[in-house]
Short mmCIF file of C-alpha atoms and ligand atoms in Angstrom, two decimals:
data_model
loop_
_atom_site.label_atom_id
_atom_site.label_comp_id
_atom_site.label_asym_id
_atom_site.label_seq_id
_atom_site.Cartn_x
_atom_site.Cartn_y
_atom_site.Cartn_z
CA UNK A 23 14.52 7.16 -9.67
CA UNK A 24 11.31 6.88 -7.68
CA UNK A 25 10.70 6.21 -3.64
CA UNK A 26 9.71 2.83 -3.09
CA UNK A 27 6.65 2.71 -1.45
CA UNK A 28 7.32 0.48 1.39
CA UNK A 29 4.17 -1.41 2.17
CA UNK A 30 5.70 -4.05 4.20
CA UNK A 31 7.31 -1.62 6.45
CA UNK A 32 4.15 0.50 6.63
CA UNK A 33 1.76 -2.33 7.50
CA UNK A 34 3.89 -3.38 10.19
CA UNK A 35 4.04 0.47 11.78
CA UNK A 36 0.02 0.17 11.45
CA UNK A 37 -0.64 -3.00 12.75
CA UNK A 38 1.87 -2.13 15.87
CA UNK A 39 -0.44 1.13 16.10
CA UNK A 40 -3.76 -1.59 16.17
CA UNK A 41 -1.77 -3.81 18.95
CA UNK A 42 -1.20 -0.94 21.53
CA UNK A 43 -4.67 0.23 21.22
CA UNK A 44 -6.04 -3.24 21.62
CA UNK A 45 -4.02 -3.41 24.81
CA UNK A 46 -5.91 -0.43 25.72
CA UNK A 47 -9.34 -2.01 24.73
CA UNK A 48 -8.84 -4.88 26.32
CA UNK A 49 -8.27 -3.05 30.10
CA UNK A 50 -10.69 -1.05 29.21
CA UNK A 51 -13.65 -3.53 28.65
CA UNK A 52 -11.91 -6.91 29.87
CA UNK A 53 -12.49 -8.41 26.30
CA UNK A 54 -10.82 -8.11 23.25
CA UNK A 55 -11.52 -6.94 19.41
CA UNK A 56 -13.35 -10.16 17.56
CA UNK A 57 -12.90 -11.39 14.20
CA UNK A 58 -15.02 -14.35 12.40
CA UNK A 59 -13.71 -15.82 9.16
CA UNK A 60 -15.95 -18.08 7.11
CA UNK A 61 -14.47 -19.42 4.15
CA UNK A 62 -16.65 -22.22 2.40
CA UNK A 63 -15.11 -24.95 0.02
CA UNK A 64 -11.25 -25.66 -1.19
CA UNK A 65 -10.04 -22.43 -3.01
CA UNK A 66 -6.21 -22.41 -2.29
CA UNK A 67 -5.87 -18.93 -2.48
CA UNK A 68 -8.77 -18.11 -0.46
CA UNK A 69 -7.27 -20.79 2.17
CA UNK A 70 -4.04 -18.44 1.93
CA UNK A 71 -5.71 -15.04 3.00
CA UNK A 72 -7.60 -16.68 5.69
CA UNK A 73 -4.42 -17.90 7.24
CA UNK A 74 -3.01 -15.16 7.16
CA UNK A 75 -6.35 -13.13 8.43
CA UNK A 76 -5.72 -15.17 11.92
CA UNK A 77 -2.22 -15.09 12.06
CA UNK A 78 -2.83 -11.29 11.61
CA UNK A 79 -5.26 -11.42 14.34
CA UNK A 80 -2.90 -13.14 16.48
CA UNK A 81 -0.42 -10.69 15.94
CA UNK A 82 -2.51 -7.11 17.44
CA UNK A 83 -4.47 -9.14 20.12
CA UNK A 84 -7.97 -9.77 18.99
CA UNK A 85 -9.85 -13.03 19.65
CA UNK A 86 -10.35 -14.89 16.20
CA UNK A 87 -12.78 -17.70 14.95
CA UNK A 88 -12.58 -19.19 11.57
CA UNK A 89 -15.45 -21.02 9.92
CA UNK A 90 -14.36 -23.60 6.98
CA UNK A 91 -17.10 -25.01 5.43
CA UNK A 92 -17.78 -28.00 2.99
CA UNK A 93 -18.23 -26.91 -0.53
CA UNK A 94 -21.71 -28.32 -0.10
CA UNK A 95 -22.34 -25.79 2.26
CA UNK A 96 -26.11 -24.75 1.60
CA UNK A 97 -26.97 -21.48 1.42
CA UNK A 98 -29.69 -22.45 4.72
CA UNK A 99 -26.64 -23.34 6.21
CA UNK A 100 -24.38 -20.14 5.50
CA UNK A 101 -27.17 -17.62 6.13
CA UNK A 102 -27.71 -19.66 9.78
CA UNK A 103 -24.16 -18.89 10.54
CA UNK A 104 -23.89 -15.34 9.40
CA UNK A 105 -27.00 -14.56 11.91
CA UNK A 106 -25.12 -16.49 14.78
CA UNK A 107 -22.62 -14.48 14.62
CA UNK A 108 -24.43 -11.39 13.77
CA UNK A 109 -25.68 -11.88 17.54
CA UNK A 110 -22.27 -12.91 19.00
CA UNK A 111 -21.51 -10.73 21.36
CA UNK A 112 -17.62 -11.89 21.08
CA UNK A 113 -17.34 -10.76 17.42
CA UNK A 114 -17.14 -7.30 16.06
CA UNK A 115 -16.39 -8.37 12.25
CA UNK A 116 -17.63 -10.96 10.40
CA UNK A 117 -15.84 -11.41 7.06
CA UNK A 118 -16.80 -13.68 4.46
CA UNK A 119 -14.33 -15.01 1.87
CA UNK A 120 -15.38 -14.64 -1.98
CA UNK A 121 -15.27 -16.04 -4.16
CA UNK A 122 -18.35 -18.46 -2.70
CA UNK A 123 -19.04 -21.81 -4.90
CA UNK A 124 -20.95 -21.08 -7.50
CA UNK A 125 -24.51 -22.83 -6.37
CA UNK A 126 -24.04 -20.01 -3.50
CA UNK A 127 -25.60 -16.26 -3.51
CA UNK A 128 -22.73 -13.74 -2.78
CA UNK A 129 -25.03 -10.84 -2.30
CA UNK A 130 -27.52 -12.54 -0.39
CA UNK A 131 -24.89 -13.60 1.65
CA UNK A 132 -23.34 -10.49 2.53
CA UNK A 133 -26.62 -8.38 2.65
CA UNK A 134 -27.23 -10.48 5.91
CA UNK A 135 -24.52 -9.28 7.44
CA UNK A 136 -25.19 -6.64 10.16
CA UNK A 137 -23.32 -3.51 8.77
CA UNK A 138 -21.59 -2.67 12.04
CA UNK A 139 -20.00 -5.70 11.97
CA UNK A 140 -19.11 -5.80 8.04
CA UNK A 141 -15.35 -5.20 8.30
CA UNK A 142 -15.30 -5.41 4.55
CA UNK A 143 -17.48 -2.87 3.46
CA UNK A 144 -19.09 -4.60 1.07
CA UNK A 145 -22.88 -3.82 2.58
CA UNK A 146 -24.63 -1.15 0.72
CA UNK A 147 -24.99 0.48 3.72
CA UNK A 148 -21.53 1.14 4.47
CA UNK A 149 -21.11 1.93 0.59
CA UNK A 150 -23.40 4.50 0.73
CA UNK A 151 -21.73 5.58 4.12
CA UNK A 152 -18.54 6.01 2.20
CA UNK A 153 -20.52 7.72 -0.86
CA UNK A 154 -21.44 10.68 1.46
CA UNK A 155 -18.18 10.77 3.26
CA UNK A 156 -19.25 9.79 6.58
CA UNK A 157 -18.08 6.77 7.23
CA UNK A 158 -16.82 4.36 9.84
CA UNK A 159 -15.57 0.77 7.75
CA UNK A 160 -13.70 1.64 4.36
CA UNK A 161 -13.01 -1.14 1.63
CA UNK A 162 -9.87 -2.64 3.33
CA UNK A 163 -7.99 -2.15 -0.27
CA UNK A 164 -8.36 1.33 -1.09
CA UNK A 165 -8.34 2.21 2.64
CA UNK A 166 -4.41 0.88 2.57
CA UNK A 167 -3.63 2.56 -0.71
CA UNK A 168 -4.53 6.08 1.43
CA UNK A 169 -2.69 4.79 3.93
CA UNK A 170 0.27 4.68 2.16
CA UNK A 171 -0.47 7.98 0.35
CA UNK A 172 -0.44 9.84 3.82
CA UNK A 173 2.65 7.79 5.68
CA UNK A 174 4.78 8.61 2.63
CA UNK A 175 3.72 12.23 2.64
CA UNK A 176 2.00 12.92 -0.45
CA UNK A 177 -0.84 15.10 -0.05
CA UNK A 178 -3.47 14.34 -2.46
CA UNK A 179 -5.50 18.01 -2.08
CA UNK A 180 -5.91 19.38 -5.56
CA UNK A 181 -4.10 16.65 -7.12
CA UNK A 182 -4.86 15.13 -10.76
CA UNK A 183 -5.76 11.15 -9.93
CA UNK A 184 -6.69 8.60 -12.60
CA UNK A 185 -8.02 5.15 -10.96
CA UNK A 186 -7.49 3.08 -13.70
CA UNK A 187 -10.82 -0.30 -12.98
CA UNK A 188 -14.01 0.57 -11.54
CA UNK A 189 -14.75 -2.69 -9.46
CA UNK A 190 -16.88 -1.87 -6.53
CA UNK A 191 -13.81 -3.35 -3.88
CA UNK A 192 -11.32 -1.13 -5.35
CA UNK A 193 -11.88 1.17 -8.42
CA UNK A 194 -15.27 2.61 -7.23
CA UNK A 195 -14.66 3.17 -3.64
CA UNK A 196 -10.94 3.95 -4.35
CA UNK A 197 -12.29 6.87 -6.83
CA UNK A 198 -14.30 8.21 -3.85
CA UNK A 199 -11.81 8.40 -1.05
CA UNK A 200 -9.19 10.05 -3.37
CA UNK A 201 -12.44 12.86 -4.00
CA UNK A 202 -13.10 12.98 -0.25
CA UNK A 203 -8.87 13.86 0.07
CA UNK A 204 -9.29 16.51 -1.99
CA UNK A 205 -7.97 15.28 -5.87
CA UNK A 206 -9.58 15.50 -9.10
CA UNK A 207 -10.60 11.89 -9.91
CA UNK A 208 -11.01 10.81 -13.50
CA UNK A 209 -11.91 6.71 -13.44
CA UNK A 210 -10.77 4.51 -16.44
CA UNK A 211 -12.14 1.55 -17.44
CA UNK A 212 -12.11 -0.99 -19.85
CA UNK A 213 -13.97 1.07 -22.63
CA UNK A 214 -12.33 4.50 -21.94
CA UNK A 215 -10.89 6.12 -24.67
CA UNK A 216 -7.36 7.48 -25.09
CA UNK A 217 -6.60 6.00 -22.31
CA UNK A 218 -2.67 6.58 -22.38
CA UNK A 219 -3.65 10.49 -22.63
CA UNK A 220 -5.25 10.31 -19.23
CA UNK A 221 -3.00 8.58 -17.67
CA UNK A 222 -0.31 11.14 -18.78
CA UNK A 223 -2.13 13.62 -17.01
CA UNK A 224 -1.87 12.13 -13.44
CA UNK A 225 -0.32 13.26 -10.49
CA UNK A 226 -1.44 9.94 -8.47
CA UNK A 227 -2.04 7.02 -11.00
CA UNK A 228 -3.91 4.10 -9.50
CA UNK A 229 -3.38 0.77 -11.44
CA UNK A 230 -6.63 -2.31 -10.87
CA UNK A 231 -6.90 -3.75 -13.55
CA UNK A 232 -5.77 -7.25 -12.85
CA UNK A 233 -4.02 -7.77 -16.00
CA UNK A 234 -0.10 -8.03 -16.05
CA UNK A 235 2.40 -5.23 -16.37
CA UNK A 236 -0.66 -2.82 -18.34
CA UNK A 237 1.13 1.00 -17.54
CA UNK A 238 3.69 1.00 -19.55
CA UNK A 239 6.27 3.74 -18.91
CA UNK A 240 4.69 6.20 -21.80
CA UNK A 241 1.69 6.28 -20.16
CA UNK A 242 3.12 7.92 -17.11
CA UNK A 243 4.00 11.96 -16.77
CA UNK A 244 7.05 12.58 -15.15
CA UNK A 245 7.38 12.68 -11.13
CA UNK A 246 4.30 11.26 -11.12
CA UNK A 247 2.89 8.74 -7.93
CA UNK A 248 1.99 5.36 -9.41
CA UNK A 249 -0.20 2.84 -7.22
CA UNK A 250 -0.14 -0.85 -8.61
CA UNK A 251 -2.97 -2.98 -6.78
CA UNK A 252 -2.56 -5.76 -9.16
CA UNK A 253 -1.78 -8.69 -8.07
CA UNK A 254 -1.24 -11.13 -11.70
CA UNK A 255 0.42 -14.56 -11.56
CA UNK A 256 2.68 -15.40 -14.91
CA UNK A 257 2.91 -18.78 -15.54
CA UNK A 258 6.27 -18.64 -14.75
CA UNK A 259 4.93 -18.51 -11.20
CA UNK A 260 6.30 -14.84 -10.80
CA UNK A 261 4.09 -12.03 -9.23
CA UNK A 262 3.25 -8.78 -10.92
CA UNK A 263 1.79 -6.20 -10.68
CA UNK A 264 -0.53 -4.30 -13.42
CA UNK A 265 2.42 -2.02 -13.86
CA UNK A 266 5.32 -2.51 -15.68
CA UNK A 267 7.81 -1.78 -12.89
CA UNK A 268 10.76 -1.54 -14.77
CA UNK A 269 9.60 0.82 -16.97
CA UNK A 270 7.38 2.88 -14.97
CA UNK A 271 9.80 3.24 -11.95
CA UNK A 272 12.51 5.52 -13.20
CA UNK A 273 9.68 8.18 -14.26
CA UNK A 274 7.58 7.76 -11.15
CA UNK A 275 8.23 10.12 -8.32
CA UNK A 276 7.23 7.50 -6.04
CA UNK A 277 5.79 4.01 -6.34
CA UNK A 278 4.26 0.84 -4.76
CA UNK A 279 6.46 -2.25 -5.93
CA UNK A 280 4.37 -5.93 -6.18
CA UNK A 281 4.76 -7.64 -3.72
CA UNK A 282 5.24 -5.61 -1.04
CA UNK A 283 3.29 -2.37 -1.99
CA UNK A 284 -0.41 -2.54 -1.73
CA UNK A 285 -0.48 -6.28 -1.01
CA UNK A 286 0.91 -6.61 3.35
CA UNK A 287 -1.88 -3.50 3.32
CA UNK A 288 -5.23 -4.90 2.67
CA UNK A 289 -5.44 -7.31 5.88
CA UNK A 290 -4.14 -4.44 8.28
CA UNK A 291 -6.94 -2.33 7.48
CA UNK A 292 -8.93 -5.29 7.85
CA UNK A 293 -7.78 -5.77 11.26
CA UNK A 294 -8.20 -1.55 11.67
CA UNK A 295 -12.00 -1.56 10.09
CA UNK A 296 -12.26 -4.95 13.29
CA UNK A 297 -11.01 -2.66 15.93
CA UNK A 298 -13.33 0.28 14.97
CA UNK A 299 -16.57 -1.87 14.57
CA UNK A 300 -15.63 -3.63 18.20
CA UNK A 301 -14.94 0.30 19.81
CA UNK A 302 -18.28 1.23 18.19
CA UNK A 303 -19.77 -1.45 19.39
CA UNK A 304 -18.43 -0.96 22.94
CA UNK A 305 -19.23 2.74 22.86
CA UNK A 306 -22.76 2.17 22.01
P1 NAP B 411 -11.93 -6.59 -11.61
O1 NAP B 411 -13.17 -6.68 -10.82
O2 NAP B 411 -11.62 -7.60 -12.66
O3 NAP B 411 -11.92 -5.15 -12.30
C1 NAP B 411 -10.95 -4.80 -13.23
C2 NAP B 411 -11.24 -3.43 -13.77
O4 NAP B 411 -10.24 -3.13 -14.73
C3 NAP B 411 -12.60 -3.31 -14.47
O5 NAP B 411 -13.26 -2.14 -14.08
C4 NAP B 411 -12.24 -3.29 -15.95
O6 NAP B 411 -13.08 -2.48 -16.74
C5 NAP B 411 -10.85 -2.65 -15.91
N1 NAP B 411 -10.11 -3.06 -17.11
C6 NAP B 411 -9.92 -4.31 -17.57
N2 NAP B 411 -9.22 -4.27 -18.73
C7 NAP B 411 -8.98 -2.97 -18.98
C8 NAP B 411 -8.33 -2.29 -20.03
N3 NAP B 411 -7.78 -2.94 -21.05
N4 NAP B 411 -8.26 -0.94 -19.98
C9 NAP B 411 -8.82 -0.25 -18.95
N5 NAP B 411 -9.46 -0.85 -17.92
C10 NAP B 411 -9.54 -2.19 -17.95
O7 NAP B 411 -10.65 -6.56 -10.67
P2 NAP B 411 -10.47 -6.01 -9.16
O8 NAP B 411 -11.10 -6.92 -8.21
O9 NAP B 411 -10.79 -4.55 -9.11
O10 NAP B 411 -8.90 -6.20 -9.00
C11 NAP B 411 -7.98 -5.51 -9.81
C12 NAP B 411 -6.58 -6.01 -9.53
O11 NAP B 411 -6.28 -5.73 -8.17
C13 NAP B 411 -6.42 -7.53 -9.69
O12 NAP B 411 -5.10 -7.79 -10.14
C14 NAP B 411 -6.56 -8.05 -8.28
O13 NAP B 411 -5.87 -9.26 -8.08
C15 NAP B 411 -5.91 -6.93 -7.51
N6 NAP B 411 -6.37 -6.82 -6.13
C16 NAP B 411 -5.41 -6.67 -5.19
C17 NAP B 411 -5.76 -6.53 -3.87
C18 NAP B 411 -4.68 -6.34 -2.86
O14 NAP B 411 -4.85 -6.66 -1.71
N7 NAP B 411 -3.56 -5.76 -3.26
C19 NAP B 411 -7.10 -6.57 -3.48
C20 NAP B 411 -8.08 -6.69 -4.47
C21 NAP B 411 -7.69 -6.81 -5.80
P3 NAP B 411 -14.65 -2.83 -17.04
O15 NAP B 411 -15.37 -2.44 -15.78
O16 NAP B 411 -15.00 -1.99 -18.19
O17 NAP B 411 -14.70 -4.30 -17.30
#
C-alpha cells in the first residue's frame, strides 16, 4: 500500500508559509506582493483557474487585479496592457491565461512580458535561467511536484526518474529540476520506444501525458514514487489522472492521487514565484 501524497494538505502548509512572510513584506515596505491576471475571451476552465488565482491571492495577502477581456481583444490591445503593467509599480507578476483565442499570438504575447515579473516562467529568459540552474521563477507545475517530493521526504539524489511528456510547462522543465536534485532523468515521449521497460526502471515516475489512466500497474517497479500531473475529464464527468490509480497504488511506495495530488499545487507556487519576483523587486 503506498503513502498518499497529500497535496491538499501540503499546499495549504505552503501557502500559510507565503501568508506569514507577506505579513513580513508588507511592514517591511508598507505595500504588499502584486498579482495581475489577464484572461481574454469565455473559456470556462480558464474562468475557473483565474478565480481561484484571486481567491488564492486573497488568502496569503497580496494585492490582486484581474483583467477579462472580450474575445475580440486585439492583439494592439493585449500587448498595450501587458506594458502597463510591465511598468506598474503595484504588480510583481503578471500572468497571462492560455489558451489565448486563436486570432491571438501566444508567444508574442508572453515575450513582452518583463521576465522579473513572469510568475509563470514561460519567458525564455527564465527558461534558460532554469536550464543553467540558477534560477529565481520555476514553472509553477513542476515547481509543486518538487515540492511535494521534499515535504514527503523522498530524496531524489541519485535516484532513477522517468518524466513521462516533454511539454515545455511540465515535461521539459520538470526533467531539469529532477537533474538539478540530483536523479538520473530519462524523458519519454510519445515516440519512445519500450516504453513500459523504462518506466519499470524508475524510482520517481512522473506521469504528463494528458491522456486517461496511461501507467498501468505493469509498468511500475515495486516501491516505486509515482507522480500523476494529469488532469483528464471522462465523459462521465469524473477526474483522472494519467495513472491508473487503482492499479498503480498498491505497488507504488508513495503516490499523488487526482484530485488532490499535483492539482491544489500549481497556484501555490504561483503565488510563491509572486512573492519572490515582488522581494526581488523590492531588494533591487
Ligand atoms: P501536452 O502538451 O499535451 O504534452 C503531452 C506529452 O505527453 C507530450 O510530450 C507527448 O509526446 C506525450 N505523450 C502523448 N501521448 C503519449 C504516449 N502514448 N506515450 C508517451 N508519451 C505520450 O500536455 P501538458 O500540458 O504537458 O499536460 C500533461 C497533463 O498534465 C495533462 O493532463 C494536463 O491537463 C495536466 N496538467 C496538469 C497541471 C496541474 O496543475 N496539475 C498543469 C499542467 C498540465 P510528444 O511530445 O511526442 O507529442
Amino acid at each position: 500500500m503506498a503513502q498518499i501524497i497529500d497535496g491538499k494538505a501540503i499546499s495549504r502548509q505552503v501557502r500559510e508559509e507565503i501568508a506569514a512572510e507577506v505579513v513580513s513584506f508588507k511592514e517591511k515596505y508598507n505595500c504588499a506582493p502584486g498579482l495581475a491576471v489577464v484572461i481574454v475571451g469565455n473559456d470556462p476552465a480558464s474562468q475557473v483557474y483565474v478565480r481561484n488565482k484571486k481567491r488564492g491571492c486573497e488568502e496569503v495577502g497580496f494585492y490582486s487585479e484581474s483583467y477579462e477581456l472580450d474575445e475580440s481583444t486585439t492583439q494592439e490591445e493585449l500587448n498595450a496592457l501587458v506594458e502597463k503593467l510591465n511598468n506598474d509599480e503595484k504588480i510583481h507578476g503578471i500572468l497571462v491565461q492560455l489558451p489565448l483565442p486563436k486570432h491571438l499570438n501566444e508567444t508574442e504575447v508572453l515575450l513582452r512580458i518583463k521576465p522579473e515579473k513572469d510568475v509563470d516562467a514561460f519567458h525564455p529568459y527564465n527558461v534558460g535561467k532554469i536550464m543553467i540552474g540558477n534560477h529565481d521563477l520555476l514553472p509553477c507545475t513542476p515547481a509543486g511536484v518538487m515540492v511535494l517530493l521534499e515535504k514527503s521526504g523522498i530524496d531524489v539524489t541519485g535516484k532513477k526518474c522517468v518524466v513521462i511528456g516533454r511539454s515545455n510547462i511540465v515535461g521539459k522543465p520538470m526533467a531539469m529540476l529532477l537533474l538539478h536534485a540530483n536523479g538520473t532523468v530519462t524523458v519519454c515521449h510519445s515516440k519512445t520506444q519500450k516504453l513500459a521497460d523504462i518506466c519499470r526502471e524508475a524510482d520517481i515516475l512522473v506521469a504528463s501525458i494528458g491522456k486517461p489512466e496511461f501507467v498501468k500497474g505493469d509498468m511500475v517497479k515495486e516501491g516505486a514514487v509515482v507522480v500523476d500531473v494529469g488532469i483528464n475529464r471522462l465523459d462521465s464527468g469524473k477526474l483522472v489522472g494519467d495513472v491508473a490509480f487503482s492499479e498503480v497504488e498498491p505497488k507504488a511506495s508513495y503516490i499523488t492521487p487526482v484530485p488532490g495530488g499535483v492539482g491544489p499545487m500549481t497556484i501555490t507556487m504561483l503565488l510563491k514565484n509572486t512573492l519572490t519576483a515582488a522581494k526581488i523587486a523590492r531588494e533591487k
